[in-house]
Amino acid sequence: MRAVTAAQMKAVDAAAVARDGEVALMRAAGEAIARLIDRYARGDGAVVAIAGHGNNGGDAYAALAAYDGARPCVVYADASVEGSAARRDARARALAAGVEERAFPPDPALLRGAALVLDGVLGANARLPLDARSAQLAEAMNASGAPVLALDVPTGIDPTSGAAGAHAVRARATVALGRPKLGCFLDPARDLVGALWCAPIGMHDEDANGVDDPPAFVLTPAEFAALLPHRSDESDKRSAGAPLIVAGSTQFPGAGVLCAWGAARAGAGYVTVAVPEGAAAALRTHLVEQVVVTYDEREPERAVQTILDLTNRCNAIGIGPGLGLSEAYATIVNGVLAGTELPVVADASALYHLAKRLGEYRDKKLVLTPHAGEFARLSGKGTIAPGERLTRLRAFVDEHGITTLLKGRTTLIADRTATHLNPTGTSALATAGTGDVLTGAIATLLAQGLAPVDAARAGAYWHGRAGQIAQARRPRGVIARDVAEALGEASVVKRIDESLVRIF
């Protein structure tokens, strides 16, 4: 599903209006919003909508018209504003359904006692800074203490950049209409949107083509399920995916174990792990189903050949976790990358060693998986400010042409043609070794035939879901092996409702 800028949303909306009509679209939006009201409402108070002058306010009317729950409904609006035909239709239906209409400003006491407040002030048409009236309405919603369900984006957030004004609404949840807005995934907006839902209401990704390219996408549960490779009944252990894991060292043997577990739990049929001789005993203690092969890191040129010989029976490589920063490993990492035609995912130490040779790998089937600090070194442009992640990643990939996964609260994946935003994850993943599990999972997806960008975006989504499952099982103290063990369950998408999609 596309995540759109304000300009892209304008194009998508115009095309949908031409196809289906504005009245039908607003009615569909209202029905979707109404389905979420009782999910986020508290107590027995009223549902109070704050309706701005435009169609975002019309969506608020449409939601109250469609709501069939037991709670009383009140809308604050400027009744002198007629607005579009769709807004007039929504208002008429809301009033006919018994919704009470009041003039601005909202009564603070009513807002404090509200079961839920619908923020329909600006939506995707928001521009910063807010005008005085919109700022006052946003302040009133925040001061109420009532849960807020924002329509499209919370008031005070830029829908494209994710910038937030001083009065930005802090929502309990946001329902994107048509397509999710790009800014909702970016800092600081990500902290303000709450749970993000999307009601597609008949809009099409392709209607944004040619506007604000390259496009950005967010993986939905249905798309993730379709992307995961599935074994045929004729599969054997190698055709099911045979990744080669070059990870772990005498100092950090656990990285090799976790990387191998990630690969195996992601469904690889045959995992080979190449490690220095001094680490082999530690790995063999923990790896029963995986094949452990040794090399001598003190003779790095010979080690490269040993590893490349293993690629004859493998179909992808995961390299880097736990190797170390010595010159010997620089020779090994770059020697393996230069000498193979297999797809590769590189993480951790491998990123350190290939940073000065990126130009050599432009045409490789390669995925880089840095965190913010590693990315700063790779790019050579210094520390990333919170609001720069998307633009910095896009500039790096445009320059080097290498698929890159930038880890973070919203993990970003980019290749030459598009950017992808990962909606899954949890702070429980902020623990040693979880990145090693991700490397192994992506290596398996590459080994199973996914293109680098698809392996990266599916791997990030899957890994994030596994982290969420691990945290649900163990609210405190999640460790990397818990995440690896949750990958199997995380691969199952149990119920898919395409009419109202939970993004995060």
PDB file of C-alpha atoms in Angstrom, residues 318-477:
ATOM      1  CA  GLY A 318      24.448 -13.387   5.425  1.00  0.00           C
ATOM      2  CA  ILE A 319      27.690 -11.777   6.589  1.00  0.00           C
ATOM      3  CA  GLY A 320      28.946  -9.532   9.360  1.00  0.00           C
ATOM      4  CA  PRO A 321      27.420 -10.109  12.807  1.00  0.00           C
ATOM      5  CA  GLY A 322      30.098 -10.646  15.434  1.00  0.00           C
ATOM      6  CA  LEU A 323      33.110 -10.720  13.097  1.00  0.00           C
ATOM      7  CA  GLY A 324      35.140  -7.875  14.540  1.00  0.00           C
ATOM      8  CA  LEU A 325      36.975  -4.893  13.084  1.00  0.00           C
ATOM      9  CA  SER A 326      40.462  -6.255  12.372  1.00  0.00           C
ATOM     10  CA  GLU A 327      42.170  -5.991   8.986  1.00  0.00           C
ATOM     11  CA  ALA A 328      41.852  -9.751   8.617  1.00  0.00           C
ATOM     12  CA  TYR A 329      38.080  -9.455   8.642  1.00  0.00           C
ATOM     13  CA  ALA A 330      38.251  -6.522   6.241  1.00  0.00           C
ATOM     14  CA  THR A 331      39.996  -8.854   3.798  1.00  0.00           C
ATOM     15  CA  ILE A 332      37.454 -11.613   4.434  1.00  0.00           C
ATOM     16  CA  VAL A 333      34.355  -9.429   4.063  1.00  0.00           C
ATOM     17  CA  ASN A 334      35.468  -7.641   0.918  1.00  0.00           C
ATOM     18  CA  GLY A 335      36.955 -10.793  -0.560  1.00  0.00           C
ATOM     19  CA  VAL A 336      33.685 -12.677  -0.166  1.00  0.00           C
ATOM     20  CA  LEU A 337      31.621  -9.800  -1.552  1.00  0.00           C
ATOM     21  CA  ALA A 338      33.905  -9.375  -4.541  1.00  0.00           C
ATOM     22  CA  GLY A 339      34.081 -13.094  -5.240  1.00  0.00           C
ATOM     23  CA  THR A 340      30.426 -14.122  -5.168  1.00  0.00           C
ATOM     24  CA  GLU A 341      27.458 -13.653  -7.461  1.00  0.00           C
ATOM     25  CA  LEU A 342      25.020 -14.774  -4.762  1.00  0.00           C
ATOM     26  CA  PRO A 343      22.686 -12.265  -3.100  1.00  0.00           C
ATOM     27  CA  VAL A 344      24.138 -10.997   0.179  1.00  0.00           C
ATOM     28  CA  VAL A 345      22.821  -9.300   3.302  1.00  0.00           C
ATOM     29  CA  ALA A 346      25.557  -7.417   5.184  1.00  0.00           C
ATOM     30  CA  ASP A 347      25.277  -6.213   8.761  1.00  0.00           C
ATOM     31  CA  ALA A 348      27.374  -5.085  11.718  1.00  0.00           C
ATOM     32  CA  SER A 349      31.126  -5.618  11.173  1.00  0.00           C
ATOM     33  CA  ALA A 350      30.614  -6.140   7.452  1.00  0.00           C
ATOM     34  CA  LEU A 351      29.217  -2.613   7.164  1.00  0.00           C
ATOM     35  CA  TYR A 352      32.357  -1.244   8.799  1.00  0.00           C
ATOM     36  CA  HIS A 353      34.619  -3.070   6.385  1.00  0.00           C
ATOM     37  CA  LEU A 354      32.789  -2.303   3.142  1.00  0.00           C
ATOM     38  CA  ALA A 355      32.110   1.372   3.881  1.00  0.00           C
ATOM     39  CA  LYS A 356      35.058   2.669   1.852  1.00  0.00           C
ATOM     40  CA  ARG A 357      34.408   0.339  -1.081  1.00  0.00           C
ATOM     41  CA  LEU A 358      30.719   0.945  -1.744  1.00  0.00           C
ATOM     42  CA  GLY A 359      31.382   1.878  -5.353  1.00  0.00           C
ATOM     43  CA  GLU A 360      32.550  -1.673  -6.056  1.00  0.00           C
ATOM     44  CA  TYR A 361      29.225  -3.166  -5.011  1.00  0.00           C
ATOM     45  CA  ARG A 362      26.729  -1.017  -6.881  1.00  0.00           C
ATOM     46  CA  ASP A 363      25.709  -3.851  -9.196  1.00  0.00           C
ATOM     47  CA  LYS A 364      25.664  -6.590  -6.543  1.00  0.00           C
ATOM     48  CA  LYS A 365      22.483  -8.165  -5.201  1.00  0.00           C
ATOM     49  CA  LEU A 366      23.230  -6.657  -1.821  1.00  0.00           C
ATOM     50  CA  VAL A 367      21.215  -5.558   1.210  1.00  0.00           C
ATOM     51  CA  LEU A 368      22.811  -3.324   3.860  1.00  0.00           C
ATOM     52  CA  THR A 369      21.133  -3.275   7.295  1.00  0.00           C
ATOM     53  CA  PRO A 370      22.664  -0.441   9.373  1.00  0.00           C
ATOM     54  CA  HIS A 371      21.389   1.162  12.529  1.00  0.00           C
ATOM     55  CA  ALA A 372      21.684   4.951  12.754  1.00  0.00           C
ATOM     56  CA  GLY A 373      25.310   4.963  13.929  1.00  0.00           C
ATOM     57  CA  GLU A 374      26.432   2.515  11.256  1.00  0.00           C
ATOM     58  CA  PHE A 375      24.562   4.491   8.632  1.00  0.00           C
ATOM     59  CA  ALA A 376      26.323   7.702   9.650  1.00  0.00           C
ATOM     60  CA  ARG A 377      29.664   6.014   8.983  1.00  0.00           C
ATOM     61  CA  LEU A 378      28.488   4.416   5.733  1.00  0.00           C
ATOM     62  CA  SER A 379      27.176   7.682   4.355  1.00  0.00           C
ATOM     63  CA  GLY A 380      30.086   9.773   5.587  1.00  0.00           C
ATOM     64  CA  LYS A 381      27.655  12.588   6.395  1.00  0.00           C
ATOM     65  CA  GLY A 382      27.636  12.447  10.194  1.00  0.00           C
ATOM     66  CA  THR A 383      24.899  11.790  12.747  1.00  0.00           C
ATOM     67  CA  ILE A 384      21.309  11.648  11.504  1.00  0.00           C
ATOM     68  CA  ALA A 385      18.876  14.123  13.051  1.00  0.00           C
ATOM     69  CA  PRO A 386      15.447  12.598  13.848  1.00  0.00           C
ATOM     70  CA  GLY A 387      13.685  14.383  11.004  1.00  0.00           C
ATOM     71  CA  GLU A 388      16.339  13.512   8.408  1.00  0.00           C
ATOM     72  CA  ARG A 389      16.126   9.724   8.251  1.00  0.00           C
ATOM     73  CA  LEU A 390      14.051   9.476   5.093  1.00  0.00           C
ATOM     74  CA  THR A 391      15.883  12.158   3.124  1.00  0.00           C
ATOM     75  CA  ARG A 392      19.319  10.903   4.203  1.00  0.00           C
ATOM     76  CA  LEU A 393      18.487   7.309   3.277  1.00  0.00           C
ATOM     77  CA  ARG A 394      17.047   8.357  -0.060  1.00  0.00           C
ATOM     78  CA  ALA A 395      20.171  10.405  -0.870  1.00  0.00           C
ATOM     79  CA  PHE A 396      22.465   7.497   0.072  1.00  0.00           C
ATOM     80  CA  VAL A 397      20.624   4.967  -2.077  1.00  0.00           C
ATOM     81  CA  ASP A 398      20.369   7.379  -4.995  1.00  0.00           C
ATOM     82  CA  GLU A 399      24.142   7.843  -4.815  1.00  0.00           C
ATOM     83  CA  HIS A 400      25.218   4.227  -4.316  1.00  0.00           C
ATOM     84  CA  GLY A 401      22.366   2.206  -5.807  1.00  0.00           C
ATOM     85  CA  ILE A 402      22.426  -0.405  -3.010  1.00  0.00           C
ATOM     86  CA  THR A 403      19.282  -1.633  -1.263  1.00  0.00           C
ATOM     87  CA  THR A 404      19.538  -0.359   2.312  1.00  0.00           C
ATOM     88  CA  LEU A 405      17.492  -1.069   5.430  1.00  0.00           C
ATOM     89  CA  LEU A 406      17.856   1.690   8.031  1.00  0.00           C
ATOM     90  CA  LYS A 407      16.810   0.364  11.423  1.00  0.00           C
ATOM     91  CA  GLY A 408      14.733   2.482  13.745  1.00  0.00           C
ATOM     92  CA  ARG A 409      11.327   2.862  15.317  1.00  0.00           C
ATOM     93  CA  THR A 410      10.005   3.009  11.779  1.00  0.00           C
ATOM     94  CA  THR A 411      12.535   0.944   9.852  1.00  0.00           C
ATOM     95  CA  LEU A 412      13.033   2.350   6.352  1.00  0.00           C
ATOM     96  CA  ILE A 413      14.013   0.292   3.312  1.00  0.00           C
ATOM     97  CA  ALA A 414      15.019   1.874   0.021  1.00  0.00           C
ATOM     98  CA  ASP A 415      16.225   0.786  -3.378  1.00  0.00           C
ATOM     99  CA  ARG A 416      16.663   2.758  -6.577  1.00  0.00           C
ATOM    100  CA  THR A 417      12.940   2.875  -7.348  1.00  0.00           C
ATOM    101  CA  ALA A 418      11.066   3.310  -4.054  1.00  0.00           C
ATOM    102  CA  THR A 419      11.133   3.672  -0.286  1.00  0.00           C
ATOM    103  CA  HIS A 420       9.350   1.262   2.050  1.00  0.00           C
ATOM    104  CA  LEU A 421       8.238   1.975   5.616  1.00  0.00           C
ATOM    105  CA  ASN A 422       8.015  -0.889   8.074  1.00  0.00           C
ATOM    106  CA  PRO A 423       5.029  -0.575  10.430  1.00  0.00           C
ATOM    107  CA  THR A 424       5.880  -3.416  12.839  1.00  0.00           C
ATOM    108  CA  GLY A 425       8.221  -3.556  15.805  1.00  0.00           C
ATOM    109  CA  THR A 426       8.561  -2.811  19.486  1.00  0.00           C
ATOM    110  CA  SER A 427      11.067  -1.369  21.925  1.00  0.00           C
ATOM    111  CA  ALA A 428      11.605  -4.949  23.129  1.00  0.00           C
ATOM    112  CA  LEU A 429      13.807  -5.403  20.045  1.00  0.00           C
ATOM    113  CA  ALA A 430      16.315  -2.983  21.579  1.00  0.00           C
ATOM    114  CA  THR A 431      18.454  -5.774  22.977  1.00  0.00           C
ATOM    115  CA  ALA A 432      21.678  -7.448  21.912  1.00  0.00           C
ATOM    116  CA  GLY A 433      21.435  -9.968  19.101  1.00  0.00           C
ATOM    117  CA  THR A 434      18.074  -9.120  17.569  1.00  0.00           C
ATOM    118  CA  GLY A 435      19.822  -7.601  14.560  1.00  0.00           C
ATOM    119  CA  ASP A 436      21.681 -10.890  14.092  1.00  0.00           C
ATOM    120  CA  VAL A 437      18.329 -12.697  13.947  1.00  0.00           C
ATOM    121  CA  LEU A 438      17.154 -10.214  11.302  1.00  0.00           C
ATOM    122  CA  THR A 439      20.273 -10.832   9.207  1.00  0.00           C
ATOM    123  CA  GLY A 440      19.606 -14.561   9.275  1.00  0.00           C
ATOM    124  CA  ALA A 441      15.954 -14.131   8.331  1.00  0.00           C
ATOM    125  CA  ILE A 442      16.791 -11.869   5.383  1.00  0.00           C
ATOM    126  CA  ALA A 443      19.485 -14.308   4.251  1.00  0.00           C
ATOM    127  CA  THR A 444      16.859 -17.052   4.132  1.00  0.00           C
ATOM    128  CA  LEU A 445      14.423 -14.887   2.166  1.00  0.00           C
ATOM    129  CA  LEU A 446      17.183 -14.123  -0.336  1.00  0.00           C
ATOM    130  CA  ALA A 447      17.997 -17.830  -0.512  1.00  0.00           C
ATOM    131  CA  GLN A 448      14.342 -18.557  -1.230  1.00  0.00           C
ATOM    132  CA  GLY A 449      14.423 -16.283  -4.242  1.00  0.00           C
ATOM    133  CA  LEU A 450      13.132 -12.909  -3.126  1.00  0.00           C
ATOM    134  CA  ALA A 451      14.680  -9.820  -4.681  1.00  0.00           C
ATOM    135  CA  PRO A 452      16.871  -7.801  -2.291  1.00  0.00           C
ATOM    136  CA  VAL A 453      14.272  -5.109  -1.614  1.00  0.00           C
ATOM    137  CA  ASP A 454      11.506  -7.668  -1.093  1.00  0.00           C
ATOM    138  CA  ALA A 455      13.682  -9.748   1.240  1.00  0.00           C
ATOM    139  CA  ALA A 456      14.510  -6.603   3.218  1.00  0.00           C
ATOM    140  CA  ARG A 457      10.949  -5.319   3.567  1.00  0.00           C
ATOM    141  CA  ALA A 458       9.459  -8.750   4.287  1.00  0.00           C
ATOM    142  CA  GLY A 459      12.272  -9.489   6.740  1.00  0.00           C
ATOM    143  CA  ALA A 460      11.785  -6.214   8.599  1.00  0.00           C
ATOM    144  CA  TYR A 461       8.024  -6.707   8.824  1.00  0.00           C
ATOM    145  CA  TRP A 462       8.385 -10.323   9.960  1.00  0.00           C
ATOM    146  CA  HIS A 463      11.096  -9.516  12.500  1.00  0.00           C
ATOM    147  CA  GLY A 464       8.988  -6.684  13.926  1.00  0.00           C
ATOM    148  CA  ARG A 465       5.958  -8.963  14.299  1.00  0.00           C
ATOM    149  CA  ALA A 466       8.132 -11.581  15.993  1.00  0.00           C
ATOM    150  CA  GLY A 467       9.325  -8.937  18.445  1.00  0.00           C
ATOM    151  CA  GLN A 468       5.738  -7.980  19.230  1.00  0.00           C
ATOM    152  CA  ILE A 469       4.792 -11.627  19.810  1.00  0.00           C
ATOM    153  CA  ALA A 470       7.846 -12.180  22.014  1.00  0.00           C
ATOM    154  CA  GLN A 471       6.945  -9.123  24.074  1.00  0.00           C
ATOM    155  CA  ALA A 472       3.348 -10.310  24.465  1.00  0.00           C
ATOM    156  CA  ARG A 473       4.657 -13.600  25.831  1.00  0.00           C
ATOM    157  CA  ARG A 474       7.272 -11.955  28.061  1.00  0.00           C
ATOM    158  CA  PRO A 475       6.523  -8.282  28.843  1.00  0.00           C
ATOM    159  CA  ARG A 476      10.001  -7.763  30.322  1.00  0.00           C
ATOM    160  CA  GLY A 477      13.292  -9.384  29.491  1.00  0.00           C
TER     161      GLY A 477
END
